[in-house]
XYZ file of C-alpha atoms in Angstrom:
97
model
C -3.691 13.554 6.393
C -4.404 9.842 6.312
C -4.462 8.000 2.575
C -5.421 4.959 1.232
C -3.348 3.226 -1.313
C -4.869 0.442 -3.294
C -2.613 -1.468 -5.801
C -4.051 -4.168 -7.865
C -1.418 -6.167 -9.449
C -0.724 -7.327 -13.270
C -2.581 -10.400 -14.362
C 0.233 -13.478 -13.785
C 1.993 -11.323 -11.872
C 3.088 -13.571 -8.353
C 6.692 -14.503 -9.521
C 7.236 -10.695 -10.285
C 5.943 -10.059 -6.949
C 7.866 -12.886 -5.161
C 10.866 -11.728 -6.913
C 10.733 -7.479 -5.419
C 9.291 -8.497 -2.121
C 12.945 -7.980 -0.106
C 13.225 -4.610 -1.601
C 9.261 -3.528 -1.153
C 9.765 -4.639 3.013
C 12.735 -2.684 2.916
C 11.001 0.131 1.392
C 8.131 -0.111 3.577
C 10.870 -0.324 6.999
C 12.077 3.260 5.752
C 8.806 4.783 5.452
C 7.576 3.073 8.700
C 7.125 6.229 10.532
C 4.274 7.232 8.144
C 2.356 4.295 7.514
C -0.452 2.826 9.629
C -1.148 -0.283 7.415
C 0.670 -2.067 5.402
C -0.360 -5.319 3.408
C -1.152 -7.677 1.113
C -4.730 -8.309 -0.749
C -4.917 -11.885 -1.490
C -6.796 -14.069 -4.347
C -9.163 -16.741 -3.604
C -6.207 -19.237 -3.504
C -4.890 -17.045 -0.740
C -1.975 -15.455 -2.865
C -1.191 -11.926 -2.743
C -2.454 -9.968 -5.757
C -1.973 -6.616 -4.674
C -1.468 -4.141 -2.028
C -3.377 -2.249 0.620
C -1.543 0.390 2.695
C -2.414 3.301 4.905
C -0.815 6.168 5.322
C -0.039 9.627 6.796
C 1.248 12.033 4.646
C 1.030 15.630 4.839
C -0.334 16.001 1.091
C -1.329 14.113 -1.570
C 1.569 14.738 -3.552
C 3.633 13.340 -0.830
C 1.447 10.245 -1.115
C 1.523 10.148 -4.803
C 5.443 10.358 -4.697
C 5.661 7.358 -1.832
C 3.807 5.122 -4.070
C 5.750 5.623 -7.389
C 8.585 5.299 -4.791
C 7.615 1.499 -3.910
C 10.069 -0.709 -5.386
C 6.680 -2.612 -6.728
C 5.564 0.105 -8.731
C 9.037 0.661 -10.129
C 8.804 -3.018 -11.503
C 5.613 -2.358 -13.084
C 3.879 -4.870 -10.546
C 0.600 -3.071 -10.588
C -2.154 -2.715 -12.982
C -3.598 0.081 -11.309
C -2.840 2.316 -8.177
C -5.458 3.806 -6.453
C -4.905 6.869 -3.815
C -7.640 8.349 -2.182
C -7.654 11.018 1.563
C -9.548 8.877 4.547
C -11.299 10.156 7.334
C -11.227 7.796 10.562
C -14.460 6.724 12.049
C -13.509 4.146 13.792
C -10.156 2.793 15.265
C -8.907 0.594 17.594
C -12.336 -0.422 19.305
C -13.571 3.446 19.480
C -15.402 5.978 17.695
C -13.043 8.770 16.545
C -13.071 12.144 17.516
């Protein structure tokens, strides 16, 4: 099953974010096999200010446990995590099945 993880991150939050990013890359390399999507949402200045990734999991659960997981989250980066089940439409130039 395909999931959607938004992250928004704590107001002031860049240096934080600056300072984890070695260990969240690392933690996303591990997980590679799962995940789709992986990336930054940026502010209108064009810095990051939270995260958008996409992945396949078998349950939610299993996506639930991947985010707490994210060395971000265990620094308290994010003001909110969002995790919702996706449905493809429409990927890589064609209508899905």
């Amino acid at each position: 099953m395909l999931f959607a993880i938004t992250c928004t991150d704590r107001p002031s939050a860049l240096e934080l974010r600056k300072a984890t990013r070695a260990q969240h890359l690392a933690f996303l390399e591990a997980h590679k096999d799962g995940i789709l999507f992986a990336g930054p949402q940026l502010d209108a200045n064009g810095n990051p200010c939270g995260s958008l990734v996409l992945l396949e999991a078998p349950d939610r659960a299993t996506a639930e446990g991947f985010a707490a997981a994210d060395p971000y989250a265990k620094v308290n980066l994010f003001e909110s995590v969002i995790i919702r089940p996706l449905r493809t439409v429409f990927r890589d130039g064609q209508m899905a099945e």
